Amino acid sequence: MTRIWTIIIGFVVCSFLVTFHGTAEGVEIRPGHVIPVDKKLSQEWVQRLFERRSQREVYSGKELETIGMPIGGVATGQLYLRGDGTLGLWWIFNKHIFTGYGATCYRTYRPESPVDSGFAVVVQKDGKTFAKPLNRDFGTVEFIGVYPIGIVRYRDDGFPVKVALSAWSPFIPLNAKDSALPATLFNIIIENTSDTNLQVGVLGWLENAVLIHSAKAVQALRRSRVINDIGQNLIVHTAEKAPVPKGALGPRPNIVLADFEGQDYGDWKVSGEAFGKGPAKGTLPRQQNVIGFLGKGLVNTFLGGDGPGGTLTSSPFEISRKFINFLVGGGGHAGQTCINLLIDGKVVRTATGKNNEKLEWYFWNVEEFEGKAAQIQVVDKFSGGWGHINIDQIELSDEPQKGPTGPIDKLPDYGSMVLALAENGAAPHDVRRILATIGDWAAKLHAEDNVAYPVTERRSAALATHTVELAPGAKRVFTFVLTWFFPNHPNGHEYANRFNSAGDVADYVLDDYDRLIGDVSKWYKTYYEHSTLPRWLLFRLHSTVSNLATGTCQWWKNGRFWAWEGVGCCAGTCTHVWNYAHAPARLFPELERSAREMQDFGEGFDEKSGLVGFRSNRAYAADGQCGTVLKAYREHQMSADYPFLKRNWPRIKKALEFSIGRDGNDDGLIESSQHNTYDINFEGPNTFVGSLYLAALRAGEEMAKEMGDEQFAKRCRKIFESGSRLTVERLWDGEYFIQVVDLEKHPKHQYVKGCLSDQLFGQGWAHQLGLGYIYPPEYVKKALQSVWKYNWAPDIGPYNATHKPERWFARSGEPGLFTCTWPKSPYLAAGVRYKNEVWTGIEYQVAGHMVWEGMVEEALAICHGIHERYHPAKHNPFNEVECGDHYARAMASWGVYTALTGYEYHGPKGHIGFAPRLTPENFRAAFTAAEGWGTFAQNRDSRMQRERIELRWGRLALKSLAFAVPENFQSVKVSITAAGKPIESEHKLKDGRVEITLSKKLTISEDQVLEVTIQRQDR
Ligand SMILES: [Ca+2]
Ligand SMILES: [Ca+2]
Ligand SMILES: [Ca+2]
């Protein structure tokens, strides 16, 4: 890396040395820039950053309320383990859920739980049976979970046992399929804390939530079975078409409640302006074509556009049929552009349009209300886009109109759910006896063998373990598994390729239980327990990985990984947001390779120009375009062999040529308009896009060499060298890199002399990929120091008081890194969008880069700032928010992790290297490679350095190794053993780095160890 610089620094640095030192000292800081240069961090606070074996954090009381650890498989929906051990959200039914554009997500709340489920510990003593549900009312409840294992402890002084519940879903790096099971496991450990023998067991229950969203609009039955055979004990919930009863009378004639064919609304009452005096006669002025209504009239609240609102309410009528059918179109805003059924003034059914002018049939199953008086109310209280509703032909009928719902087995929420016990359990009649004796709270639970019931009825089925005798102080663990199977996602689920029902999934998980729990605990121990990194930091950096198991991510039936930016919003695995996310690429490279191959160089790729549509469309984002080349190189490095690069190289090259085209004159600076992740365009040369471009050129050069395309490699190198030199010449202000732009021409969204936190994004990337420095190291270090100096505030309050953010992702009193500030020039009110905001993704990106540059304390301070903001007293620690929940950018955290280990890896070449940035004299941490993962350990004293690569899972093919050694190791002797056998090698030592080449490629397998001894030699 320094090799490049001997040339460039030679003729650049000398001429800039004056500037470099000249403006760094005695800089005038703008009075409004209230971010302190001296952060005044207390010694105690700084010390805490480095505390290695700090206690596991234990949360209790109010803190439990915010916690929601994603606990289902990767890309199988979003199921939360709440702080008290109950389950929340239950977004497993393929409904599109969008939780809001960010600011609304950064609030303190308890995740809801729309599906009834749970566990209770059962204790028999002196012939009496007691049961106590595992929830926040137990007594003392504590959460000590670390992803992917959530642990909740329960005790109560008045109760003779204490309980620990651990909940997890298989999460095994490099094994994407077993990490993407629609399943959650529960190990419930009961300990007898009394002084007498007790009989103990566990009761588990689960509501049948199949057709949870469609229940009120379909004719169906739910079915629940409790299977209690030798070797299996489970609840199976399904749904089925309701049979037409034999000998039933034919359907009664329909009653038309309203056809809206008159000149006025008759006895319907109107409020507001949106409905006018009578029904509309079709499309209204400035409206798209309205179709699908019957006759000549309908309700259409586009009268006067989307602005006006109001209500239209029918007189009371009797529900004298089983269904209400109607036509609905227009806006899709739940509760705001809708039609409601009211009984006693309460909304019991509701429906909206789908943001489409076409009216379509919809129906409500109202069997349960037959004979009651009701009213229909049409509501328009939305004035933004699609702020209107279209309604026609409301009928009472004994038959549902086949509308948008179709056959029930094609509905998104059709499928199955299972709760299984991993051992033989109590027979249903015994369960019923327990239910009958434990109190009123259990009255809602059923334990019938096999029962079908109307789909609108909510029912929970229960099963129980046998009770076992526990002596005082003794423990017993009971294991349950919850599984689900809802295959009707618009793009299908990968899991549906492997399973046909929730029962199938449960069988698989229980059959493979020992292997799955073995691998998960192995990862848990390797990453958390056997690491010398601070525990709080390990927690923080891994918690964002749980975003993979949320609504943000999908893994389609055709094998393609696809994602929103945050839960439910901003489609298309956005190239520029995913530029930051390193976690999935390092943990499940298979997923990222599918996104490259099927999206970036597949559906989203324009063969003619090389454009990578940044949302799989045909739109250009300059940062995303360059980032795609970097990601392609990373995905290649995380492969075991060459086919990925070979298949994709022609398109990778074309994608890079597209950026070279935007540069225009091969000088290595992109001057043209650059749309980017701040949802704006930068104009003129800048190092945000520019550093990504230069890093992409370097990646292109390396890939071209590997592909034997020397000519392209040379071209990349030439443009890179020019860009690197010109950047320093034109964009260096003495302390950091600025942007050259004509503000007269481009007054909005630029930063000019501002200090942009992301200004060295591409340099951070270059380190991640082992590409070395793209600008002279001293400039890079100085610029990063300036980001720390000017953009990180120990309390964001004072700065945000005058410079208000568009959205608040940090509150007064909390630390944070601002997107962009203007410490030395007038504040640009019209500058970079989101300038005054704090994004965890940028914070991790910057922190990761700081670690590579040796700014470890600053990096940890930034990460700890995030840790403080996401303390459960305020926010769900597993849900880092940006434009929506579980924002993908936050997975930049893994870049901090790899930086701390100084990790370098190239799978196809068989190269691995480490340069620990924290306690290199005694270091240990997990690493992941293409086909295996394990633990790396390093010990160092004044004469000797020992490296130990212990493979815990899979295999690792090696041909070369690299390690950082102290500066005073001028000459070394290297000896290597693999699985105890000596290995021949050669080595080079340069600039504190030993590069070792093995005499031949070797593969170490699970539980084998490679040891390297580097002994200092005195010349
Ligand atoms: Ca009509
Ligand atoms: Ca309106
Ligand atoms: Ca240019």
PDB file of N, CA, C and O in Angstrom, residues 689-718:
ATOM      1  N   VAL A 689     -18.036  10.852  -2.878  1.00  0.00           N
ATOM      2  CA  VAL A 689     -18.122   9.979  -4.042  1.00  0.00           C
ATOM      3  C   VAL A 689     -16.712   9.696  -4.566  1.00  0.00           C
ATOM      4  O   VAL A 689     -16.395   8.577  -4.969  1.00  0.00           O
ATOM      5  N   GLY A 690     -15.858  10.718  -4.498  1.00  0.00           N
ATOM      6  CA  GLY A 690     -14.512  10.597  -5.065  1.00  0.00           C
ATOM      7  C   GLY A 690     -13.694   9.482  -4.437  1.00  0.00           C
ATOM      8  O   GLY A 690     -13.003   8.747  -5.139  1.00  0.00           O
ATOM      9  N   SER A 691     -13.760   9.340  -3.101  1.00  0.00           N
ATOM     10  CA  SER A 691     -12.964   8.280  -2.467  1.00  0.00           C
ATOM     11  C   SER A 691     -13.532   6.905  -2.820  1.00  0.00           C
ATOM     12  O   SER A 691     -12.782   5.940  -2.993  1.00  0.00           O
ATOM     13  N   LEU A 692     -14.853   6.837  -2.946  1.00  0.00           N
ATOM     14  CA  LEU A 692     -15.452   5.559  -3.367  1.00  0.00           C
ATOM     15  C   LEU A 692     -15.022   5.216  -4.789  1.00  0.00           C
ATOM     16  O   LEU A 692     -14.741   4.062  -5.123  1.00  0.00           O
ATOM     17  N   TYR A 693     -14.937   6.250  -5.613  1.00  0.00           N
ATOM     18  CA  TYR A 693     -14.513   6.060  -7.003  1.00  0.00           C
ATOM     19  C   TYR A 693     -13.072   5.565  -7.069  1.00  0.00           C
ATOM     20  O   TYR A 693     -12.764   4.589  -7.765  1.00  0.00           O
ATOM     21  N   LEU A 694     -12.200   6.202  -6.308  1.00  0.00           N
ATOM     22  CA  LEU A 694     -10.790   5.783  -6.333  1.00  0.00           C
ATOM     23  C   LEU A 694     -10.616   4.372  -5.774  1.00  0.00           C
ATOM     24  O   LEU A 694      -9.844   3.569  -6.308  1.00  0.00           O
ATOM     25  N   ALA A 695     -11.356   4.072  -4.697  1.00  0.00           N
ATOM     26  CA  ALA A 695     -11.272   2.711  -4.142  1.00  0.00           C
ATOM     27  C   ALA A 695     -11.803   1.708  -5.160  1.00  0.00           C
ATOM     28  O   ALA A 695     -11.241   0.615  -5.321  1.00  0.00           O
ATOM     29  N   ALA A 696     -12.871   2.080  -5.874  1.00  0.00           N
ATOM     30  CA  ALA A 696     -13.440   1.180  -6.893  1.00  0.00           C
ATOM     31  C   ALA A 696     -12.420   0.957  -8.015  1.00  0.00           C
ATOM     32  O   ALA A 696     -12.301  -0.158  -8.540  1.00  0.00           O
ATOM     33  N   LEU A 697     -11.684   2.011  -8.381  1.00  0.00           N
ATOM     34  CA  LEU A 697     -10.644   1.856  -9.408  1.00  0.00           C
ATOM     35  C   LEU A 697      -9.563   0.885  -8.936  1.00  0.00           C
ATOM     36  O   LEU A 697      -9.079   0.048  -9.700  1.00  0.00           O
ATOM     37  N   ARG A 698      -9.212   0.988  -7.655  1.00  0.00           N
ATOM     38  CA  ARG A 698      -8.210   0.068  -7.116  1.00  0.00           C
ATOM     39  C   ARG A 698      -8.742  -1.369  -7.103  1.00  0.00           C
ATOM     40  O   ARG A 698      -8.041  -2.305  -7.461  1.00  0.00           O
ATOM     41  N   ALA A 699     -10.011  -1.512  -6.700  1.00  0.00           N
ATOM     42  CA  ALA A 699     -10.625  -2.853  -6.707  1.00  0.00           C
ATOM     43  C   ALA A 699     -10.687  -3.376  -8.139  1.00  0.00           C
ATOM     44  O   ALA A 699     -10.400  -4.553  -8.399  1.00  0.00           O
ATOM     45  N   GLY A 700     -11.030  -2.473  -9.072  1.00  0.00           N
ATOM     46  CA  GLY A 700     -11.090  -2.853 -10.480  1.00  0.00           C
ATOM     47  C   GLY A 700      -9.728  -3.311 -10.974  1.00  0.00           C
ATOM     48  O   GLY A 700      -9.604  -4.311 -11.689  1.00  0.00           O
ATOM     49  N   GLU A 701      -8.698  -2.585 -10.556  1.00  0.00           N
ATOM     50  CA  GLU A 701      -7.338  -2.947 -10.949  1.00  0.00           C
ATOM     51  C   GLU A 701      -7.003  -4.365 -10.462  1.00  0.00           C
ATOM     52  O   GLU A 701      -6.502  -5.196 -11.229  1.00  0.00           O
ATOM     53  N   GLU A 702      -7.308  -4.637  -9.199  1.00  0.00           N
ATOM     54  CA  GLU A 702      -6.990  -5.959  -8.632  1.00  0.00           C
ATOM     55  C   GLU A 702      -7.771  -7.063  -9.327  1.00  0.00           C
ATOM     56  O   GLU A 702      -7.230  -8.123  -9.651  1.00  0.00           O
ATOM     57  N   MET A 703      -9.070  -6.813  -9.561  1.00  0.00           N
ATOM     58  CA  MET A 703      -9.889  -7.848 -10.202  1.00  0.00           C
ATOM     59  C   MET A 703      -9.432  -8.065 -11.644  1.00  0.00           C
ATOM     60  O   MET A 703      -9.385  -9.199 -12.124  1.00  0.00           O
ATOM     61  N   ALA A 704      -9.086  -6.971 -12.336  1.00  0.00           N
ATOM     62  CA  ALA A 704      -8.616  -7.091 -13.720  1.00  0.00           C
ATOM     63  C   ALA A 704      -7.357  -7.946 -13.768  1.00  0.00           C
ATOM     64  O   ALA A 704      -7.205  -8.812 -14.630  1.00  0.00           O
ATOM     65  N   LYS A 705      -6.447  -7.726 -12.809  1.00  0.00           N
ATOM     66  CA  LYS A 705      -5.222  -8.534 -12.764  1.00  0.00           C
ATOM     67  C   LYS A 705      -5.571 -10.008 -12.577  1.00  0.00           C
ATOM     68  O   LYS A 705      -5.006 -10.871 -13.243  1.00  0.00           O
ATOM     69  N   GLU A 706      -6.494 -10.272 -11.665  1.00  0.00           N
ATOM     70  CA  GLU A 706      -6.869 -11.668 -11.427  1.00  0.00           C
ATOM     71  C   GLU A 706      -7.492 -12.296 -12.661  1.00  0.00           C
ATOM     72  O   GLU A 706      -7.368 -13.501 -12.885  1.00  0.00           O
ATOM     73  N   MET A 707      -8.146 -11.478 -13.477  1.00  0.00           N
ATOM     74  CA  MET A 707      -8.800 -11.989 -14.676  1.00  0.00           C
ATOM     75  C   MET A 707      -7.877 -11.930 -15.896  1.00  0.00           C
ATOM     76  O   MET A 707      -8.298 -12.221 -17.010  1.00  0.00           O
ATOM     77  N   GLY A 708      -6.645 -11.483 -15.694  1.00  0.00           N
ATOM     78  CA  GLY A 708      -5.682 -11.429 -16.792  1.00  0.00           C
ATOM     79  C   GLY A 708      -5.924 -10.278 -17.749  1.00  0.00           C
ATOM     80  O   GLY A 708      -5.444 -10.286 -18.876  1.00  0.00           O
ATOM     81  N   ASP A 709      -6.670  -9.273 -17.307  1.00  0.00           N
ATOM     82  CA  ASP A 709      -6.982  -8.125 -18.162  1.00  0.00           C
ATOM     83  C   ASP A 709      -6.005  -6.991 -17.793  1.00  0.00           C
ATOM     84  O   ASP A 709      -6.380  -6.005 -17.147  1.00  0.00           O
ATOM     85  N   GLU A 710      -4.739  -7.159 -18.199  1.00  0.00           N
ATOM     86  CA  GLU A 710      -3.686  -6.234 -17.789  1.00  0.00           C
ATOM     87  C   GLU A 710      -3.948  -4.811 -18.261  1.00  0.00           C
ATOM     88  O   GLU A 710      -3.658  -3.837 -17.570  1.00  0.00           O
ATOM     89  N   GLN A 711      -4.527  -4.722 -19.454  1.00  0.00           N
ATOM     90  CA  GLN A 711      -4.762  -3.406 -20.038  1.00  0.00           C
ATOM     91  C   GLN A 711      -5.736  -2.588 -19.177  1.00  0.00           C
ATOM     92  O   GLN A 711      -5.502  -1.419 -18.885  1.00  0.00           O
ATOM     93  N   PHE A 712      -6.810  -3.257 -18.768  1.00  0.00           N
ATOM     94  CA  PHE A 712      -7.787  -2.547 -17.936  1.00  0.00           C
ATOM     95  C   PHE A 712      -7.192  -2.241 -16.559  1.00  0.00           C
ATOM     96  O   PHE A 712      -7.443  -1.183 -15.983  1.00  0.00           O
ATOM     97  N   ALA A 713      -6.388  -3.166 -16.059  1.00  0.00           N
ATOM     98  CA  ALA A 713      -5.734  -2.935 -14.766  1.00  0.00           C
ATOM     99  C   ALA A 713      -4.887  -1.663 -14.832  1.00  0.00           C
ATOM    100  O   ALA A 713      -4.904  -0.823 -13.933  1.00  0.00           O
ATOM    101  N   LYS A 714      -4.158  -1.501 -15.917  1.00  0.00           N
ATOM    102  CA  LYS A 714      -3.296  -0.328 -16.083  1.00  0.00           C
ATOM    103  C   LYS A 714      -4.115   0.944 -16.186  1.00  0.00           C
ATOM    104  O   LYS A 714      -3.758   1.993 -15.643  1.00  0.00           O
ATOM    105  N   ARG A 715      -5.202   0.851 -16.912  1.00  0.00           N
ATOM    106  CA  ARG A 715      -6.085   2.008 -17.083  1.00  0.00           C
ATOM    107  C   ARG A 715      -6.651   2.457 -15.724  1.00  0.00           C
ATOM    108  O   ARG A 715      -6.650   3.633 -15.397  1.00  0.00           O
ATOM    109  N   CYS A 716      -7.100   1.485 -14.943  1.00  0.00           N
ATOM    110  CA  CYS A 716      -7.638   1.800 -13.610  1.00  0.00           C
ATOM    111  C   CYS A 716      -6.561   2.484 -12.766  1.00  0.00           C
ATOM    112  O   CYS A 716      -6.809   3.497 -12.117  1.00  0.00           O
ATOM    113  N   ARG A 717      -5.355   1.908 -12.794  1.00  0.00           N
ATOM    114  CA  ARG A 717      -4.254   2.448 -12.003  1.00  0.00           C
ATOM    115  C   ARG A 717      -3.938   3.890 -12.390  1.00  0.00           C
ATOM    116  O   ARG A 717      -3.743   4.760 -11.549  1.00  0.00           O
ATOM    117  N   LYS A 718      -3.942   4.143 -13.680  1.00  0.00           N
ATOM    118  CA  LYS A 718      -3.585   5.466 -14.174  1.00  0.00           C
ATOM    119  C   LYS A 718      -4.614   6.515 -13.730  1.00  0.00           C
ATOM    120  O   LYS A 718      -4.263   7.587 -13.223  1.00  0.00           O
TER     121      LYS A 718
END
